[in-house]
Short mmCIF file of C-alpha atoms in Angstrom, two decimals:
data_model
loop_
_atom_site.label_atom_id
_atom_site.label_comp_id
_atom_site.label_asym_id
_atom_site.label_seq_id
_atom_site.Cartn_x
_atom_site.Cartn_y
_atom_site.Cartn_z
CA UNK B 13 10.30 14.65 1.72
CA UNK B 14 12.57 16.02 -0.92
CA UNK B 15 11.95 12.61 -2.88
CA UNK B 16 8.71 12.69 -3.46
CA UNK B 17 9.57 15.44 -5.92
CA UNK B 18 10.99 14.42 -9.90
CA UNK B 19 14.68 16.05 -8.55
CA UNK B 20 14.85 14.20 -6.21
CA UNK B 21 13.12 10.75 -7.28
CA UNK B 22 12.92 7.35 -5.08
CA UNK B 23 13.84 4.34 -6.32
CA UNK B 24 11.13 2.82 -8.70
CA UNK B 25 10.96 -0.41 -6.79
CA UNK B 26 12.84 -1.80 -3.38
CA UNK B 27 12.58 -5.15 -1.16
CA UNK B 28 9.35 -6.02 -0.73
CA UNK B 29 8.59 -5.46 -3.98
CA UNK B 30 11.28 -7.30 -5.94
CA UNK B 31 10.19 -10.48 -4.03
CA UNK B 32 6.75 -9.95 -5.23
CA UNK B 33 8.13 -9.36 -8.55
CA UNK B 34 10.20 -12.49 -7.69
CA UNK B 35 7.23 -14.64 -7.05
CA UNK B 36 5.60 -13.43 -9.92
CA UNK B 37 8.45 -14.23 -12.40
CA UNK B 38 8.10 -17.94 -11.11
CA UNK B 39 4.29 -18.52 -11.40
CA UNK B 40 4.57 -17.03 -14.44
CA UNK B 41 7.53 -19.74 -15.33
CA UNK B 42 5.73 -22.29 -13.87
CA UNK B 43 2.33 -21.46 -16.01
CA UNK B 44 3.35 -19.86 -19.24
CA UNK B 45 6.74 -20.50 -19.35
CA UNK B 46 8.69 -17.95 -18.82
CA UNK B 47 12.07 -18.63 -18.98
CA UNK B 48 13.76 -19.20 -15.66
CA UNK B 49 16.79 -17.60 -16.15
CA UNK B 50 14.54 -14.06 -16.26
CA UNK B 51 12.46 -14.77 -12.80
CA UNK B 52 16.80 -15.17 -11.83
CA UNK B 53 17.66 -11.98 -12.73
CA UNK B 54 14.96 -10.49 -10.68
CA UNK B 55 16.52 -13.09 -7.92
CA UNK B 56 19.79 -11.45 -8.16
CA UNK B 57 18.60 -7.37 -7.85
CA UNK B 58 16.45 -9.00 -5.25
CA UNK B 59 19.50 -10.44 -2.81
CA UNK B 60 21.39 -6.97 -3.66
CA UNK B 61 18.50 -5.04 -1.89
CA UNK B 62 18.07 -7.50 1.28
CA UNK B 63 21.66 -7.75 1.94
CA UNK B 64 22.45 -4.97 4.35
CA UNK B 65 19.03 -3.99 4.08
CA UNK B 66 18.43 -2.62 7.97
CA UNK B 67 14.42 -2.48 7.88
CA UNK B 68 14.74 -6.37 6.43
CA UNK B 69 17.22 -6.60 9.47
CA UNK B 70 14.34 -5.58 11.74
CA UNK B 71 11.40 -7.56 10.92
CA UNK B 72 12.94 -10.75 9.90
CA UNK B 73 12.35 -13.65 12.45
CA UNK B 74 15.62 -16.12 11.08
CA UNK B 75 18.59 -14.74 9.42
CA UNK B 76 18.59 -13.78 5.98
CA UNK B 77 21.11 -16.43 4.35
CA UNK B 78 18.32 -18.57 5.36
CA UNK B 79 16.00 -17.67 3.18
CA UNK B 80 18.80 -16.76 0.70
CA UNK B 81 19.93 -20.60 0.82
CA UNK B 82 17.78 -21.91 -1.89
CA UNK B 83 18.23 -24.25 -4.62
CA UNK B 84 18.00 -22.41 -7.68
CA UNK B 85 17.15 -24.97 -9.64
CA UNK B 86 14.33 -26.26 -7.38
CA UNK B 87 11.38 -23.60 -8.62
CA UNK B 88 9.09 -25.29 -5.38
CA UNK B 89 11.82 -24.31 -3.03
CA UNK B 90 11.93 -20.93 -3.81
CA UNK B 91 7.88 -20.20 -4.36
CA UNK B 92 8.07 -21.68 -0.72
CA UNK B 93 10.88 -19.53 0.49
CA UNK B 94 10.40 -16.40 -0.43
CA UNK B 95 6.21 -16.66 0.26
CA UNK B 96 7.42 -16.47 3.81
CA UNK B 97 9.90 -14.11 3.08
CA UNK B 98 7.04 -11.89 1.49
CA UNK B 99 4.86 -12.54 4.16
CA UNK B 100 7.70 -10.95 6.75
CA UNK B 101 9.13 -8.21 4.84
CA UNK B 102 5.19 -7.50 3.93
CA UNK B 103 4.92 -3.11 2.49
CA UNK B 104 2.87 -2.21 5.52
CA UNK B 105 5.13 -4.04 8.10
CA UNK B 106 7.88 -2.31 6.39
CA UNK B 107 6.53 1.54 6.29
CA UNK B 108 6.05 0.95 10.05
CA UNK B 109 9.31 -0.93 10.58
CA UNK B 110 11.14 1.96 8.58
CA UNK B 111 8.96 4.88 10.62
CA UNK B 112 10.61 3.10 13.99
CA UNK B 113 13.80 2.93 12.52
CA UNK B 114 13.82 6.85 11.34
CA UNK B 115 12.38 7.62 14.83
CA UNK B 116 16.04 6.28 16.56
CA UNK B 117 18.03 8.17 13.20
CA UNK B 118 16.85 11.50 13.42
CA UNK B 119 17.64 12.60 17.16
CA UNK B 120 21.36 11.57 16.78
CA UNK B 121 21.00 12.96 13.40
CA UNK B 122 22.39 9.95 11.13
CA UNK B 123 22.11 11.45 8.05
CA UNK B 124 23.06 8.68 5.76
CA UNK B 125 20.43 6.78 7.69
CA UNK B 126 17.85 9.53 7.40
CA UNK B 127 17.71 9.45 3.77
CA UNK B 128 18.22 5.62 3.15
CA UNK B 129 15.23 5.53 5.05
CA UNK B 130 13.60 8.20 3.66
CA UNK B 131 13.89 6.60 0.49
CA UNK B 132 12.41 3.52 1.45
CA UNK B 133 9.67 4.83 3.02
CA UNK B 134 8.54 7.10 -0.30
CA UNK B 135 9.46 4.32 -2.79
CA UNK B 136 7.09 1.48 -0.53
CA UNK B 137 3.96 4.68 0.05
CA UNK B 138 4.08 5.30 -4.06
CA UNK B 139 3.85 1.00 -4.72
CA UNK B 140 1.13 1.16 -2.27
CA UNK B 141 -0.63 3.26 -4.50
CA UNK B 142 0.09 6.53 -1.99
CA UNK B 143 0.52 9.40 -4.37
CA UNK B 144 3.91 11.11 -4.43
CA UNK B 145 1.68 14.56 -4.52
CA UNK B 146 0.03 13.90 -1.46
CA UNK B 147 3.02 12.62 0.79
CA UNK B 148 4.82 15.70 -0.04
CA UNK B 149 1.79 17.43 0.43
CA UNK B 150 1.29 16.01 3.19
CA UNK B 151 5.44 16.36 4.69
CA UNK B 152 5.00 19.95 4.14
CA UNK B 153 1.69 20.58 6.39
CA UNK B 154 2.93 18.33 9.26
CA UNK B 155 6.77 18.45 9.29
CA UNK B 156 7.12 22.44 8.51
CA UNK B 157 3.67 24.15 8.71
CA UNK B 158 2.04 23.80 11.96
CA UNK B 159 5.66 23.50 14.66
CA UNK B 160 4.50 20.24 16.06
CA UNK B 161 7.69 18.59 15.65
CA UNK B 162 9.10 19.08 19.20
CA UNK B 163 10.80 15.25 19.18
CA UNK B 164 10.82 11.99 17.31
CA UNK B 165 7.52 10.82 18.83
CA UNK B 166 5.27 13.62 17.15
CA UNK B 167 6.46 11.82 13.56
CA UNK B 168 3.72 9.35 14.68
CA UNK B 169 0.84 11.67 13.81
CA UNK B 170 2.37 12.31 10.09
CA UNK B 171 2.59 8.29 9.59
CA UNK B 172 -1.21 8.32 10.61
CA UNK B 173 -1.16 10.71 7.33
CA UNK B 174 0.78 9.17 5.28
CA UNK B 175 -0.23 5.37 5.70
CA UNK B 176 -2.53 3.86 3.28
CA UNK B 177 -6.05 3.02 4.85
CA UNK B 178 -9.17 1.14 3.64
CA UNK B 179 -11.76 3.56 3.57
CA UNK B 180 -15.60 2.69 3.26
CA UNK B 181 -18.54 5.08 1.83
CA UNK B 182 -22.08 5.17 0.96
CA UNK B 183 -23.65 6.82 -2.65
CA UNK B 184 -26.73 7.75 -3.10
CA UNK B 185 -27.85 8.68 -6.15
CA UNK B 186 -31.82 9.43 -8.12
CA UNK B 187 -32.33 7.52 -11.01
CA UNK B 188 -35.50 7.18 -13.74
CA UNK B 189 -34.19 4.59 -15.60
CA UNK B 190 -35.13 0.64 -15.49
CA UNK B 191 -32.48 -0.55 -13.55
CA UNK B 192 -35.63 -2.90 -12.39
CA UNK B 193 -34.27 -4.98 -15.25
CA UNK B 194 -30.88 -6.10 -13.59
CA UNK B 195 -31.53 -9.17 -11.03
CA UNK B 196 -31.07 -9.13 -7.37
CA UNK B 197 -28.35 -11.15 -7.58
CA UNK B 198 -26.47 -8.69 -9.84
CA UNK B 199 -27.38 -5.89 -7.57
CA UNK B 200 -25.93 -7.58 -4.72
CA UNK B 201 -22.39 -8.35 -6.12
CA UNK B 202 -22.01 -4.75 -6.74
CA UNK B 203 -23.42 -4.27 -3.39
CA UNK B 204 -26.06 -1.61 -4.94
CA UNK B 205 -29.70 -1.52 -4.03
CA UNK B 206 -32.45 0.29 -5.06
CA UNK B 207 -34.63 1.87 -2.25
CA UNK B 208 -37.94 4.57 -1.61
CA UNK B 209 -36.12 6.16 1.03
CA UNK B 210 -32.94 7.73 2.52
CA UNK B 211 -31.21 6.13 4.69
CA UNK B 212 -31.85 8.15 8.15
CA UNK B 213 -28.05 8.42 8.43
CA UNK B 214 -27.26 9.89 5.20
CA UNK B 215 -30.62 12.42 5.50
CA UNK B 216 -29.05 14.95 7.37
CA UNK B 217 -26.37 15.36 4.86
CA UNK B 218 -28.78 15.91 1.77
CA UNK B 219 -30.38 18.60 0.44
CA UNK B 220 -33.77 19.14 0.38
CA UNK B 221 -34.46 18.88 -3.33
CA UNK B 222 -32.68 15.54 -3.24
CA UNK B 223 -35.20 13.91 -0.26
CA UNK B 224 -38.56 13.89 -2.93
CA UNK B 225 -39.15 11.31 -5.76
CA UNK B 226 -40.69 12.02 -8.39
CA UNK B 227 -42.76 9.36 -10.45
CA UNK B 228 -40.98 6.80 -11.56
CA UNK B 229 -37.87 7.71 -9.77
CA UNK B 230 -35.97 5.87 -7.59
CA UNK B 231 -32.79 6.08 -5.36
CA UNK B 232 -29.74 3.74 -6.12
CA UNK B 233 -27.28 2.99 -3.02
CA UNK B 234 -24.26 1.87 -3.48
CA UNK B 235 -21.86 1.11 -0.94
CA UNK B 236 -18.13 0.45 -1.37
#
């Protein structure tokens, strides 16, 4: 994962994104605007990263001159078009669609392949918020520090890694001042509550010191 590194740097931006940056452009024409001929430009880079573009190739339901076969002077059209284009060539649909695709690459070792791919696959984790540290981090440990690469198929466990997830948690903390002043309603939106007691799930995990109130204290749970 040589790209992850500043030597070796992805490209800042690729297909998925550049039709978000597309769609952007042309609300913001549409509200403040913008000229057209700028949400255009972006048009332009756009086609030039579709075109050929083998993960777009593999997720796409209808050819890509259809969606490409706009009227550029019809700002509706496009919105329309490329909202279902978005929708298709979505980031996490591509990761997975570009895993797939490296899966068939690397056993008949297409190199050219391997590292268009690779590329892709670094420059959609980093504008999913994935941080280049980690996913080389993380391509180190798996690929070359355990020797569980026997075949294509054990890349699955590393995109487990690697793929963003939505992760929940619970903090509990011990306050003394009044948060008795904020409203319910306030509380809620936040999703924080005030409670007497520990949860019985989270009591196990906290140290003794921490499970006694003192007067006036009070434990704030926030959950996320």
């Amino acid at each position: 994962m040589e790209y992850t590194l500043d030597s070796f740097r992805a490209p800042t931006t690729n297909a998925p994104y550049l039709v978000k940056e597309f769609l952007l452009a042309l609300s913001a024409h549409k509200q403040i605007g913008l000229p057209l001929s700028s949400a255009l430009h972006i048009l332009d880079e756009a086609e030039q990263r579709l075109h050929g573009n083998p993960i777009v190739k593999g997720l796409l339901s209808i050819r890509l001159s259809n969606y490409l076969k706009v009227n550029r002077e019809n700002v509706d059209e496009m919105e329309r078009c490329f909202q279902v284009l978005g929708r298709e060539i979505n980031p996490g649909s591509y990761v997975i669609e570009c895993f797939r695709q490296l899966k068939l690459a690397i056993p008949s070792n297409r190199k050219s392949d391997i590292e268009f791919l690779s590329r892709e696959l670094v420059t959609t984790l980093l504008n999913m918020g994935v941080s280049s540290f980690f996913v080389n981090k993380a391509a180190v440990n798996y690929l070359f520090g355990n020797g569980s690469i026997k075949s294509a198929d054990d890349l699955d466990g590393f995109l487990k890694i690697i793929f963003p997830h939505l992760h929940s948690f619970k903090v509990l903390v011990k306050i003394k001042s009044p948060i008795k002043v904020v409203s319910k309603e306030v509380l809620d939106i936040f999703k924080i509550s005030l409670i007497k007691r520990i949860p019985k799930k989270m009591l196990a995990s906290c140290p003794d010191s921490f499970k006694t109130l003192e007067k006036g204290q009070a434990y704030v749970l926030a959950r996320k």
